[in-house]
mmCIF file with all atom_site columns, C-alpha atoms in Angstrom:
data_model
loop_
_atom_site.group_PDB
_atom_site.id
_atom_site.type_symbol
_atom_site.label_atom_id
_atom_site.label_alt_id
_atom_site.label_comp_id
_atom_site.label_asym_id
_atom_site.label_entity_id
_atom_site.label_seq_id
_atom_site.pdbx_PDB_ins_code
_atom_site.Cartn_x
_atom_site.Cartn_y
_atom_site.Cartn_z
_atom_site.occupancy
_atom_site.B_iso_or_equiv
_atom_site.pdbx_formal_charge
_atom_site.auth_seq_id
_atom_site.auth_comp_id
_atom_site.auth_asym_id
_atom_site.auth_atom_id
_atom_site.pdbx_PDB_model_num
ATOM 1   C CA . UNK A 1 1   ? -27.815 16.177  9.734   1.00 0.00 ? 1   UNK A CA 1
ATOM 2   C CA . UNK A 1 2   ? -24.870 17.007  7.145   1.00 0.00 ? 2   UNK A CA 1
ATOM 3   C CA . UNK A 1 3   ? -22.325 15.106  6.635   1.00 0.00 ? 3   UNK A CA 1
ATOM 4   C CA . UNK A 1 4   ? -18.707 16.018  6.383   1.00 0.00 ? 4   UNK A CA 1
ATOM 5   C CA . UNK A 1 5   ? -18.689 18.903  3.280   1.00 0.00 ? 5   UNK A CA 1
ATOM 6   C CA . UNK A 1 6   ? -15.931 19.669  1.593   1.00 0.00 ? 6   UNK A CA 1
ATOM 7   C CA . UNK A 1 7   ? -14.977 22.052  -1.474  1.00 0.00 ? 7   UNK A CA 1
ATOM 8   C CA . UNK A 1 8   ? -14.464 22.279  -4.139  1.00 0.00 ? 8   UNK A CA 1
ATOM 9   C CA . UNK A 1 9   ? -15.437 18.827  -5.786  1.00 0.00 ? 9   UNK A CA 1
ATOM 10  C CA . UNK A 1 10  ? -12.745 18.632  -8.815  1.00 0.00 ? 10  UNK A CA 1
ATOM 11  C CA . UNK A 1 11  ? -9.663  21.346  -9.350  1.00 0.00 ? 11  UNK A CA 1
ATOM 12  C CA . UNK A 1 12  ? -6.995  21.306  -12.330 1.00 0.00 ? 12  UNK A CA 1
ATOM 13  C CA . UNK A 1 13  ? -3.675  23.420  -11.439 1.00 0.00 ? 13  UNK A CA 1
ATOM 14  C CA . UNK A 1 14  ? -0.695  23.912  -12.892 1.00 0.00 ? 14  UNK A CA 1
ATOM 15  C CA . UNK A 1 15  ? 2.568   22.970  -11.574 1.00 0.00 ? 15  UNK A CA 1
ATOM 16  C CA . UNK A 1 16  ? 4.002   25.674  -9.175  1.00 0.00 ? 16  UNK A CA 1
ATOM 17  C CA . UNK A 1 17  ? 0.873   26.862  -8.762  1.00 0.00 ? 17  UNK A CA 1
ATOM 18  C CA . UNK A 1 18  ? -1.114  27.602  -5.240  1.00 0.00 ? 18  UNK A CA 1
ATOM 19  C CA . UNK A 1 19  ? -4.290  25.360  -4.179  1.00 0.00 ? 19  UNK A CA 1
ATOM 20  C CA . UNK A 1 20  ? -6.365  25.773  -1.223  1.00 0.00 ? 20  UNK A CA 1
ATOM 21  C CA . UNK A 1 21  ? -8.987  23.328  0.156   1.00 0.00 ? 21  UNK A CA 1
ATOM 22  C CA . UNK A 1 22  ? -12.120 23.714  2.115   1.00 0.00 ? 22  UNK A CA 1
ATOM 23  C CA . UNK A 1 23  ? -13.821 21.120  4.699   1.00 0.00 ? 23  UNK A CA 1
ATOM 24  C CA . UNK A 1 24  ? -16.538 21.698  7.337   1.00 0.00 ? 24  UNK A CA 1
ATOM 25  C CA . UNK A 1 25  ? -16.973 18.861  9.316   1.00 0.00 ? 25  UNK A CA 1
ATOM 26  C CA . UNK A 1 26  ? -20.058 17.382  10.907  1.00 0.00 ? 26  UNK A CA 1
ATOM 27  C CA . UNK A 1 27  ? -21.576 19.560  13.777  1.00 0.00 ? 27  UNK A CA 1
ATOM 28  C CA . UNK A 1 28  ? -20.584 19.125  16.950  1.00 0.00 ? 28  UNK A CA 1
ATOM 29  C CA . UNK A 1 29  ? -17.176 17.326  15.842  1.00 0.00 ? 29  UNK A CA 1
ATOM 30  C CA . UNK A 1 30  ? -14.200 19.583  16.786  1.00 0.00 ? 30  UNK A CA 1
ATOM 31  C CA . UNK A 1 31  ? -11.228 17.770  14.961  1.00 0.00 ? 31  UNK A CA 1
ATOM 32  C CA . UNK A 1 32  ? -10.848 17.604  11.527  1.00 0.00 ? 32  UNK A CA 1
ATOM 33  C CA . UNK A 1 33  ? -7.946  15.276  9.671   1.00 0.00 ? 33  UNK A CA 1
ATOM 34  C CA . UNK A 1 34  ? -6.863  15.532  5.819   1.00 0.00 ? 34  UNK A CA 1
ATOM 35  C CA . UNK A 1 35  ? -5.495  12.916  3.790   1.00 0.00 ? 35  UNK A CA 1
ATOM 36  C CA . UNK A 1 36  ? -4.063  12.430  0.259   1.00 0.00 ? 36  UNK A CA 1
ATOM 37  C CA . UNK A 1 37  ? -5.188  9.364   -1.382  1.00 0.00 ? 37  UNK A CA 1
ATOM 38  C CA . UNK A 1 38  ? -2.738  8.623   -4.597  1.00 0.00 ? 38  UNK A CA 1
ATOM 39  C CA . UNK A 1 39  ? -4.563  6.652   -7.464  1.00 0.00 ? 39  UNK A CA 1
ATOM 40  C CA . UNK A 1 40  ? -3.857  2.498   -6.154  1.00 0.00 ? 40  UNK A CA 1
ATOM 41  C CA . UNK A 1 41  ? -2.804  3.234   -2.904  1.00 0.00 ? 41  UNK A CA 1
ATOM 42  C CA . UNK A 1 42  ? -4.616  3.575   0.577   1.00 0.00 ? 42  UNK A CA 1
ATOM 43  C CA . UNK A 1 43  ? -5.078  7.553   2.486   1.00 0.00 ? 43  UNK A CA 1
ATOM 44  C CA . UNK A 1 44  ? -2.000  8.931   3.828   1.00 0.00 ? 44  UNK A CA 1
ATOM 45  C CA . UNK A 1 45  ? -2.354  11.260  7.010   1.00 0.00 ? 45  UNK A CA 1
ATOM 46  C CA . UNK A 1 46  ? -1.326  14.535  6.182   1.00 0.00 ? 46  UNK A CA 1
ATOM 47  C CA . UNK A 1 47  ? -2.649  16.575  9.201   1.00 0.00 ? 47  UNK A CA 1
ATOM 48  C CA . UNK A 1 48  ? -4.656  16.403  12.614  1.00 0.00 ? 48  UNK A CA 1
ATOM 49  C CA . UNK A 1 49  ? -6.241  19.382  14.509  1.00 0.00 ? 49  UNK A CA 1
ATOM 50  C CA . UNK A 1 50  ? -8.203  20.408  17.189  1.00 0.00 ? 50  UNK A CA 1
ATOM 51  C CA . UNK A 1 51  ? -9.306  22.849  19.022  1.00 0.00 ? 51  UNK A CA 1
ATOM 52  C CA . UNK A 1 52  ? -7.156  25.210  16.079  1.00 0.00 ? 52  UNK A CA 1
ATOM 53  C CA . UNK A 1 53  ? -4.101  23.818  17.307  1.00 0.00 ? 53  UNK A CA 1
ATOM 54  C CA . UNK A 1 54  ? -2.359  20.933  14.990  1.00 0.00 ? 54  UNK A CA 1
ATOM 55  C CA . UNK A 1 55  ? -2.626  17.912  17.109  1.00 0.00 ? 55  UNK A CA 1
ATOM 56  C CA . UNK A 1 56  ? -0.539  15.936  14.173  1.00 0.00 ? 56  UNK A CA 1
ATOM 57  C CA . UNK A 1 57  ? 1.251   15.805  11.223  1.00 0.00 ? 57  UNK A CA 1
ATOM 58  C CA . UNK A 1 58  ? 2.400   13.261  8.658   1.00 0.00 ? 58  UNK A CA 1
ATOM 59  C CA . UNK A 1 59  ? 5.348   12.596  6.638   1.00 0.00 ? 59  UNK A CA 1
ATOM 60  C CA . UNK A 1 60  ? 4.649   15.807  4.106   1.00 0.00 ? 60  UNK A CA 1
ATOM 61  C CA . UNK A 1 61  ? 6.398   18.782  2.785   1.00 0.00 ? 61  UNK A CA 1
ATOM 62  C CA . UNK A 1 62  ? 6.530   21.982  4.130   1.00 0.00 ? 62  UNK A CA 1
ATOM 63  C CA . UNK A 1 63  ? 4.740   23.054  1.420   1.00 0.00 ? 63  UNK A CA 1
ATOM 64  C CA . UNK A 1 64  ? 1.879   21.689  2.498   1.00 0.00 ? 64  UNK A CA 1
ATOM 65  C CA . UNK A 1 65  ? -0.379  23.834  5.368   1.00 0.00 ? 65  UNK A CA 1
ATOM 66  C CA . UNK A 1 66  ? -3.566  23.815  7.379   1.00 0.00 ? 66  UNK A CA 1
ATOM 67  C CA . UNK A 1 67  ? -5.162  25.607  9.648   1.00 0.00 ? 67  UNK A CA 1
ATOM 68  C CA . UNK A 1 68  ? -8.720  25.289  11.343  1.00 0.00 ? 68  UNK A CA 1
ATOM 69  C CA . UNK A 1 69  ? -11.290 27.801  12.119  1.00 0.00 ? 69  UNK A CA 1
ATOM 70  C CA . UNK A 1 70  ? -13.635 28.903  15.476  1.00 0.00 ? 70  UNK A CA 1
ATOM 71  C CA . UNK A 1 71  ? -16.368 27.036  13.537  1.00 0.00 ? 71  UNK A CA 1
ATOM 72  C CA . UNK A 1 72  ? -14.114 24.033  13.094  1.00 0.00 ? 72  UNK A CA 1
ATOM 73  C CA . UNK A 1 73  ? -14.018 24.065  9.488   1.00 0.00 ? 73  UNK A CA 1
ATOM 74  C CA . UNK A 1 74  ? -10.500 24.027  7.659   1.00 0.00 ? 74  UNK A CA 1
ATOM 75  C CA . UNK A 1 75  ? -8.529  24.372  4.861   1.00 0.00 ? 75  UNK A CA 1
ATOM 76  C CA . UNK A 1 76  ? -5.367  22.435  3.217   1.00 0.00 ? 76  UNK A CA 1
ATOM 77  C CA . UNK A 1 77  ? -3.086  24.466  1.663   1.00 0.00 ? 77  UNK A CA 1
ATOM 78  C CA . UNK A 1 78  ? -0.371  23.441  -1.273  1.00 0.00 ? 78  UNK A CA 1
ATOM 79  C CA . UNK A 1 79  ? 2.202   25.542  -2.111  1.00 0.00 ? 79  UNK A CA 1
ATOM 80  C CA . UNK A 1 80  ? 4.334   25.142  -5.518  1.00 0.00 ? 80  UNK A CA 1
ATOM 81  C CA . UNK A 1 81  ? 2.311   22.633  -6.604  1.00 0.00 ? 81  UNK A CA 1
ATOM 82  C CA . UNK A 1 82  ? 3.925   19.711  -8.175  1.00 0.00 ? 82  UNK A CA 1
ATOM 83  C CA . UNK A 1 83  ? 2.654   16.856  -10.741 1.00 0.00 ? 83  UNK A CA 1
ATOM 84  C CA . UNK A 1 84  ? 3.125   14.415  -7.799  1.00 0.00 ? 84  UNK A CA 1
ATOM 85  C CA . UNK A 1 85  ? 0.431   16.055  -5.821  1.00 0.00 ? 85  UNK A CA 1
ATOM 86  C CA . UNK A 1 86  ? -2.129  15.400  -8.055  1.00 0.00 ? 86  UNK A CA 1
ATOM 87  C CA . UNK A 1 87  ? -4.275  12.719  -5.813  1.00 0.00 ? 87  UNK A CA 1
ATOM 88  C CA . UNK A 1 88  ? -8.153  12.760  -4.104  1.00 0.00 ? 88  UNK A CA 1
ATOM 89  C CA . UNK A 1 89  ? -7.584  14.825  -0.630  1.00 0.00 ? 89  UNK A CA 1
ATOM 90  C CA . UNK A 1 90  ? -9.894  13.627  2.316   1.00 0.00 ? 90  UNK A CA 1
ATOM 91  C CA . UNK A 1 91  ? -10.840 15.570  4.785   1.00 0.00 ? 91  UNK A CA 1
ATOM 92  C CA . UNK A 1 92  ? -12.026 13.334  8.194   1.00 0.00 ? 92  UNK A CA 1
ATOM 93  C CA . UNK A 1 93  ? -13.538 14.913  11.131  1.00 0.00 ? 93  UNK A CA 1
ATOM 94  C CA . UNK A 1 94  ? -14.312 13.573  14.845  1.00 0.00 ? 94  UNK A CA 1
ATOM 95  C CA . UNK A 1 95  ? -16.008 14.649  18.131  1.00 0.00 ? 95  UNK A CA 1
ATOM 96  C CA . UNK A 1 96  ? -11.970 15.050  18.913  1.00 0.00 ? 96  UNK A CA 1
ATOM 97  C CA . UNK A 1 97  ? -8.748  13.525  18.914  1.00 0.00 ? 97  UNK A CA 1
ATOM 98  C CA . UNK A 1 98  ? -7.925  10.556  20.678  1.00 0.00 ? 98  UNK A CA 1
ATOM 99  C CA . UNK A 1 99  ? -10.152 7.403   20.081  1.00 0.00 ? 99  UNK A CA 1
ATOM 100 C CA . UNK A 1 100 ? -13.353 8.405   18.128  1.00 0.00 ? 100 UNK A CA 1
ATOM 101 C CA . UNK A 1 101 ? -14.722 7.431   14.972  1.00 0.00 ? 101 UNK A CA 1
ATOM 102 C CA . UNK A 1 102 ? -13.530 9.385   12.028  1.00 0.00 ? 102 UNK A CA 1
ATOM 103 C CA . UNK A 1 103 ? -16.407 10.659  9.065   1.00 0.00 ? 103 UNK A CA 1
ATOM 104 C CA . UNK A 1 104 ? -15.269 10.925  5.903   1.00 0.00 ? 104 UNK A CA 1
ATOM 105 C CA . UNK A 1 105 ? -16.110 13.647  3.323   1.00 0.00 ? 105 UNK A CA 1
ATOM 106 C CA . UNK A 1 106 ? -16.560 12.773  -0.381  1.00 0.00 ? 106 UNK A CA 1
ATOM 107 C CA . UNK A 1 107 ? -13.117 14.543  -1.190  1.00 0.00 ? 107 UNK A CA 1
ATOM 108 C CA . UNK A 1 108 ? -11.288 16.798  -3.586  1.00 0.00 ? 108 UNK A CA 1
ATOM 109 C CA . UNK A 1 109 ? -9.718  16.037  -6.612  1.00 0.00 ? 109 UNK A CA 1
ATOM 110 C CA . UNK A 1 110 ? -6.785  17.646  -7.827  1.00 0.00 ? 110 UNK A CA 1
ATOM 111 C CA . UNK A 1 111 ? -5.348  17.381  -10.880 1.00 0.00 ? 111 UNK A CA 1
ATOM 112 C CA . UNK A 1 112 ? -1.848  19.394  -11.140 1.00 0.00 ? 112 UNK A CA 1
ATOM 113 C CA . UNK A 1 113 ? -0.743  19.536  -15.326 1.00 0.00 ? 113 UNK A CA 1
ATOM 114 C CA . UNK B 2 1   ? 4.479   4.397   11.998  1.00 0.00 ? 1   UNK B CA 1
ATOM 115 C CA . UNK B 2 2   ? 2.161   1.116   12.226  1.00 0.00 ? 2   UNK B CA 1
ATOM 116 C CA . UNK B 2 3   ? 2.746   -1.092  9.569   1.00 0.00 ? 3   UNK B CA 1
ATOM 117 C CA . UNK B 2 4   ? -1.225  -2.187  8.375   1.00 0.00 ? 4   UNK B CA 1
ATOM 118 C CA . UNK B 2 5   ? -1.641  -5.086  5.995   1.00 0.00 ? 5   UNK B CA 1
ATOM 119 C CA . UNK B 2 6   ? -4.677  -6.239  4.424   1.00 0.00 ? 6   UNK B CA 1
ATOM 120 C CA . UNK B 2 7   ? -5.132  -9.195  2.138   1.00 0.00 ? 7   UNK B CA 1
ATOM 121 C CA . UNK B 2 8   ? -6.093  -10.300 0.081   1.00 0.00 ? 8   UNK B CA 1
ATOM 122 C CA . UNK B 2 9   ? -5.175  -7.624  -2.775  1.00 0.00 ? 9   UNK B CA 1
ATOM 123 C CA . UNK B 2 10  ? -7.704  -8.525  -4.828  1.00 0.00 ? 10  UNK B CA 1
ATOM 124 C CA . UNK B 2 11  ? -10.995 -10.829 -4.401  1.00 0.00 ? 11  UNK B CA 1
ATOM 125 C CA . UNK B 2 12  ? -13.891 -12.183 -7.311  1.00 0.00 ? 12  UNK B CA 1
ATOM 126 C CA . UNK B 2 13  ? -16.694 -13.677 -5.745  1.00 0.00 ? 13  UNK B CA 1
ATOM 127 C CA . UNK B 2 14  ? -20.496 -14.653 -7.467  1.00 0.00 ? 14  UNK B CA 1
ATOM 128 C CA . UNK B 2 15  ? -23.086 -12.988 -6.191  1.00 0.00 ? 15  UNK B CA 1
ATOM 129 C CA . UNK B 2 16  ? -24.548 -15.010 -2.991  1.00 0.00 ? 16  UNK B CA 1
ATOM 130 C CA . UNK B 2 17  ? -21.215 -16.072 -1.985  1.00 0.00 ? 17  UNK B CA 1
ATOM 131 C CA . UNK B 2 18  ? -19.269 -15.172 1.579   1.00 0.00 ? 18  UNK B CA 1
ATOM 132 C CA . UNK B 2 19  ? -15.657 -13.564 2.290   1.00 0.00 ? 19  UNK B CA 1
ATOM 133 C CA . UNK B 2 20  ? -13.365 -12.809 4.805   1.00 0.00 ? 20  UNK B CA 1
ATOM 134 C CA . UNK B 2 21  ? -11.126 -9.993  4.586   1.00 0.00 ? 21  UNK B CA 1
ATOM 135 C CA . UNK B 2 22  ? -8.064  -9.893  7.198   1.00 0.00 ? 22  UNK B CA 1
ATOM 136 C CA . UNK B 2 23  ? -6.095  -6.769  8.365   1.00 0.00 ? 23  UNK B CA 1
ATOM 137 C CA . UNK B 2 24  ? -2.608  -7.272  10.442  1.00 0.00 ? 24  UNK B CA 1
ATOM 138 C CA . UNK B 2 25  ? -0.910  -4.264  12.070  1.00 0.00 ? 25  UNK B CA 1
ATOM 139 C CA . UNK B 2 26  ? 2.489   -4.195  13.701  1.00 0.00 ? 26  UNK B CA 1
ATOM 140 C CA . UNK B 2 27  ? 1.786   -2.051  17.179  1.00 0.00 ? 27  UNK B CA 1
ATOM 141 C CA . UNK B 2 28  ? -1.126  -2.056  19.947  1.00 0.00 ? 28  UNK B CA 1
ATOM 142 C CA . UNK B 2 29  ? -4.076  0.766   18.446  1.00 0.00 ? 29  UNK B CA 1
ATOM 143 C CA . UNK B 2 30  ? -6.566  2.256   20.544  1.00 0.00 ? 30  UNK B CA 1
ATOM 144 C CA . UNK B 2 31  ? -8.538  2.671   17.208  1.00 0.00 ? 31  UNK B CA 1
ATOM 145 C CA . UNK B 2 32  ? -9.176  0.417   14.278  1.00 0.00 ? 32  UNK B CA 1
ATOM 146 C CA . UNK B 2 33  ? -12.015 0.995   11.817  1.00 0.00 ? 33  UNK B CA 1
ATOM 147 C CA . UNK B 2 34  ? -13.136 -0.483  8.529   1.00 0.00 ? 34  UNK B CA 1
ATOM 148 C CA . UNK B 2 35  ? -14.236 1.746   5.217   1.00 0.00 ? 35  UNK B CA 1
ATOM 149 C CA . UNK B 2 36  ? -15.467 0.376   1.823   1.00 0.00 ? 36  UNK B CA 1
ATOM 150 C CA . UNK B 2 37  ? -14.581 3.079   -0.408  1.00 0.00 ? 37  UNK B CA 1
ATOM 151 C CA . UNK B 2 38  ? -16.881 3.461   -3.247  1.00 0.00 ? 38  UNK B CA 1
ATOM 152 C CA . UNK B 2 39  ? -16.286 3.960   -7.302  1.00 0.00 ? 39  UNK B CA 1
ATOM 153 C CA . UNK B 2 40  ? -16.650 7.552   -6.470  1.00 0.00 ? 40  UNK B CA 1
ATOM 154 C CA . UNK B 2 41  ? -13.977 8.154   -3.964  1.00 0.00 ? 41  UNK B CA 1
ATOM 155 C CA . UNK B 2 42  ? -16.557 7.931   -0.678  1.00 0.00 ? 42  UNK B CA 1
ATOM 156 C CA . UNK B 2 43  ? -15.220 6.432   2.296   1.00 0.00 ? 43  UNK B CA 1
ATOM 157 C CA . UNK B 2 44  ? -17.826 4.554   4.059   1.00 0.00 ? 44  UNK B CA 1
ATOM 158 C CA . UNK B 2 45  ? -17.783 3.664   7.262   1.00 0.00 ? 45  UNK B CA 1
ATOM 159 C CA . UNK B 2 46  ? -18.465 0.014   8.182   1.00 0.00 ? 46  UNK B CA 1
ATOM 160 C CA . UNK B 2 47  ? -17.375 -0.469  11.624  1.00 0.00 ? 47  UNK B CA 1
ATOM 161 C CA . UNK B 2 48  ? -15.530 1.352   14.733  1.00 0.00 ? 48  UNK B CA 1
ATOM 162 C CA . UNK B 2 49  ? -13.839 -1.587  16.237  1.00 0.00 ? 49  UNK B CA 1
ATOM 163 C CA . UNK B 2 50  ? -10.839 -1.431  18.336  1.00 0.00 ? 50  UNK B CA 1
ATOM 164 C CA . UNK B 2 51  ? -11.537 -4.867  20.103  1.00 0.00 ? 51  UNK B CA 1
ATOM 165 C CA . UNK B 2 52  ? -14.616 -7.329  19.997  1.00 0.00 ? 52  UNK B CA 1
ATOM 166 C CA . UNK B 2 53  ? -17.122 -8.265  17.844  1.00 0.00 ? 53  UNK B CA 1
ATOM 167 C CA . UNK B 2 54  ? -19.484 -6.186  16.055  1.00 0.00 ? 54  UNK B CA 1
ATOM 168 C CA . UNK B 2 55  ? -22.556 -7.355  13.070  1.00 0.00 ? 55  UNK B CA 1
ATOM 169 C CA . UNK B 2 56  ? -24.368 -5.409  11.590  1.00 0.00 ? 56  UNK B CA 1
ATOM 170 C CA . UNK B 2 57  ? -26.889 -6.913  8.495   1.00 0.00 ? 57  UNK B CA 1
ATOM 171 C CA . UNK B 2 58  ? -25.024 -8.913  6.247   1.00 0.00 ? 58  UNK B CA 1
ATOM 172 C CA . UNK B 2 59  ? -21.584 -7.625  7.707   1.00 0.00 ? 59  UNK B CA 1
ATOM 173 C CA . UNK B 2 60  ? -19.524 -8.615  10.752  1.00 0.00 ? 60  UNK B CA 1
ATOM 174 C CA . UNK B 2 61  ? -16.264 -7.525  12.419  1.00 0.00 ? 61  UNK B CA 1
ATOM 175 C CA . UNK B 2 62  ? -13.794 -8.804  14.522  1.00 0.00 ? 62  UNK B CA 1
ATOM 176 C CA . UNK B 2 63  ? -10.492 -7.730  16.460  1.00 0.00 ? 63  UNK B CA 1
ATOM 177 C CA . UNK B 2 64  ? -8.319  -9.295  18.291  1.00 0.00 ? 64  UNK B CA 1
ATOM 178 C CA . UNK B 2 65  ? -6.373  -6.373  19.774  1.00 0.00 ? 65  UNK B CA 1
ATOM 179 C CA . UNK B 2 66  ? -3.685  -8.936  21.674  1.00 0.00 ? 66  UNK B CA 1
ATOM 180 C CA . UNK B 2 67  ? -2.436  -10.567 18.393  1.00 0.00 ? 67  UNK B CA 1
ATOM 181 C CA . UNK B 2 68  ? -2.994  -7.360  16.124  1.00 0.00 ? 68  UNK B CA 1
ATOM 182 C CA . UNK B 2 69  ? -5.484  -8.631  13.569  1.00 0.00 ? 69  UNK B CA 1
ATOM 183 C CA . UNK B 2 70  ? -9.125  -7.451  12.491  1.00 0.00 ? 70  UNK B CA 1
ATOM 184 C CA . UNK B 2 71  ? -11.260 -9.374  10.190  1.00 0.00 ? 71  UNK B CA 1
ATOM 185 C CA . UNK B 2 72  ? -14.286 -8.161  8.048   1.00 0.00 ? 72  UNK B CA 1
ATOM 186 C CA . UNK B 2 73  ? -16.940 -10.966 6.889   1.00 0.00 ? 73  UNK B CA 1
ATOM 187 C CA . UNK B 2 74  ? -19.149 -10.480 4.105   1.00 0.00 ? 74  UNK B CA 1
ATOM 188 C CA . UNK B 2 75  ? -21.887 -12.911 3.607   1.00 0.00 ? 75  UNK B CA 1
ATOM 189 C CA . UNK B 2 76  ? -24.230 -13.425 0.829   1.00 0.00 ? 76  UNK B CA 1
ATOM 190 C CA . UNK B 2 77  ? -22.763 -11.064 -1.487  1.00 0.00 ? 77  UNK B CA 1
ATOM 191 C CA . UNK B 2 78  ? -24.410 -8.270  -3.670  1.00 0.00 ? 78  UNK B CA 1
ATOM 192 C CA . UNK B 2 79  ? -23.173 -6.544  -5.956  1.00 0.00 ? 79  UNK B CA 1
ATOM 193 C CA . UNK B 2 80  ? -23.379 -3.669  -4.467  1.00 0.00 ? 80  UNK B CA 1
ATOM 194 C CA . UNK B 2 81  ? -20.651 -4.638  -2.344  1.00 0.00 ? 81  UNK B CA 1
ATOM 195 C CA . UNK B 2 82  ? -18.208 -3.751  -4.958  1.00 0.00 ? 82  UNK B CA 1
ATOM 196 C CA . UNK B 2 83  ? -15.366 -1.525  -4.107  1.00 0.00 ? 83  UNK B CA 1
ATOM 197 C CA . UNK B 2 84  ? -12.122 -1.236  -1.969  1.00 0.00 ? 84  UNK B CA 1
ATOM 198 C CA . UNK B 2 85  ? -12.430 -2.246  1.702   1.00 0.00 ? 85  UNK B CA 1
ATOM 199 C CA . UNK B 2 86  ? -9.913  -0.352  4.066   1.00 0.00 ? 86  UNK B CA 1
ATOM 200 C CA . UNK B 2 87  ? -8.802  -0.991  7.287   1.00 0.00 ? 87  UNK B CA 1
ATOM 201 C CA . UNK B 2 88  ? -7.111  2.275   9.547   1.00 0.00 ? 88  UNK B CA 1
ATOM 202 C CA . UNK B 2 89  ? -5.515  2.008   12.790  1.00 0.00 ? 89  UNK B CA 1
ATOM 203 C CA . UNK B 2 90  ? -4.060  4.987   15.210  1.00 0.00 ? 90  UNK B CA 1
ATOM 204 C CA . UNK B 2 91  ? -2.607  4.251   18.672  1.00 0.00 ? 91  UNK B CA 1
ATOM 205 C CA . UNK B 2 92  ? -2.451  8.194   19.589  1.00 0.00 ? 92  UNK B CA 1
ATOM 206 C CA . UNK B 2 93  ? -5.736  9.419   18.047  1.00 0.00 ? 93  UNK B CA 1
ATOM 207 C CA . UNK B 2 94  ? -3.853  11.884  16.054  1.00 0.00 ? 94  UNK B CA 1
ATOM 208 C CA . UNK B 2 95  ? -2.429  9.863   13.464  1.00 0.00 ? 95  UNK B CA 1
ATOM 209 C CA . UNK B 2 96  ? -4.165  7.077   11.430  1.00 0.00 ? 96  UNK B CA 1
ATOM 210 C CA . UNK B 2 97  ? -2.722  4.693   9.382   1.00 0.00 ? 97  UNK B CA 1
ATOM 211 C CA . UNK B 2 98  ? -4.547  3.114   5.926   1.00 0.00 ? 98  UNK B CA 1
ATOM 212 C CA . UNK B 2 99  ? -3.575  -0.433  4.921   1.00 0.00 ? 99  UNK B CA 1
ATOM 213 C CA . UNK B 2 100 ? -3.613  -0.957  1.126   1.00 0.00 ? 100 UNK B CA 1
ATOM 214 C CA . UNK B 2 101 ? -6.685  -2.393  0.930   1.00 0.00 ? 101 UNK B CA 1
ATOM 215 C CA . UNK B 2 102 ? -8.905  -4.852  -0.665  1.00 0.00 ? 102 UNK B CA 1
ATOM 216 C CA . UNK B 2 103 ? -10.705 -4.354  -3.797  1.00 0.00 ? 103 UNK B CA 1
ATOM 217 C CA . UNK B 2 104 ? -13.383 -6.562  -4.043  1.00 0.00 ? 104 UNK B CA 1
ATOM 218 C CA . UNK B 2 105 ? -15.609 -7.290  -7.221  1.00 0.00 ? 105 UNK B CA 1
ATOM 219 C CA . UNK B 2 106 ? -18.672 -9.198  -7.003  1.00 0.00 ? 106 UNK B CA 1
ATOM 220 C CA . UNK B 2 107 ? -19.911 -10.986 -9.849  1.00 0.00 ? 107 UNK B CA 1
ATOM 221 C CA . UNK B 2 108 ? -23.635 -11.587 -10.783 1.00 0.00 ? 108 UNK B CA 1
#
């Protein structure tokens, strides 16, 4: 069975730019979760949902946005990007919210110049 | 939020050797798992363990949910085990909280 996907691998923006990013989580699973993950420092929740409805959200800017599909998958997106948001972004996904195991995908990395 | 803390920072062990890496965090969870993260970014998971004891192979886990601390053992060491070991922790389900975690280098 696949794994948590997610896409695209590596992405280089430029500040003020937009940035949108992809995850399809394992089948079966019907919450998904992304993270940012700065360079030194452990993931930081940036989102939680289920069922299409955000279940959770972390201590972000409004310029950053989710949403998730009938199919489950989802996608992050960043609005005006900044040099600060350059970091790997991890998208998680479980069979749903509450106490399950989270599955990791191998990430995106963003570089914003 | 829930305050997680892992130690220690950093650990150098020779290959064959055995380690013990603790997590502390601040509020009851419902959920506490352990990751080694490896050099390309992959979060692995190691163990779903929000109370108890769990082994599996060379690698063990325990929490202790009543006085909020998790501990990973490693024994006999490979290199392979290289990396950054992570404990998370929710207490809603809908928002998880990293520690800092512990890189860990093994040496041949």
């Amino acid at each position: 069975d696949a794994g948590v996907t997610q896409s695209p691998t590596h992405l280089i923006k430029t500040r003020g730019q937009h940035v949108t990013l992809r995850c399809s989580p394992i089948s079966g699973h019907k919450s998904v979760s992304w993270y940012q993950q700065v360079l030194g420092q452990g993931p930081q929740f940036i989102f939680q949902y289920y069922e299409k409805e955000e279940r959770g959200r972390g201590n972000f800017p409004d310029r950053f946005s989710a949403r998730q599909f009938p199919n489950y998958s989802s996608e992050l997106n960043v609005n005006a990007l900044l040099l600060g948001d350059s970091a790997l972004y991890l998208c998680a996904s479980s069979l749903s919210g509450g106490s399950y195991e989270q599955y990791f995908g191998p990430g995106t990395r963003l570089t914003v110049t | 939020g829930i305050q997680v803390e892992q130690s220690p920072p950093d650990l150098i062990l020779q290959e064959g050797a055995n380690s013990t890496l603790r997590c502390n965090f601040s509020d009851s969870v419902n959920n506490l798992q352990w990751f080694h993260q490896n050099p390309w970014g992959q979060l692995i998971n190691l163990f779903y363990i929000p109370s108890g004891t769990k082994q599996n192979g060379r690698l063990s886990a325990t929490t202790v949910a009543t006085e909020r601390y998790s501990l990973l053992y490693i024994s006999s060491s490979q290199t392979t085990d290289s990396g950054v070991y992570f404990c998370a922790v929710s207490n809603t389900g809908n928002q998880f909280y990293f520690g800092t975690g512990t890189s860990l280098t093994v040496i041949p």
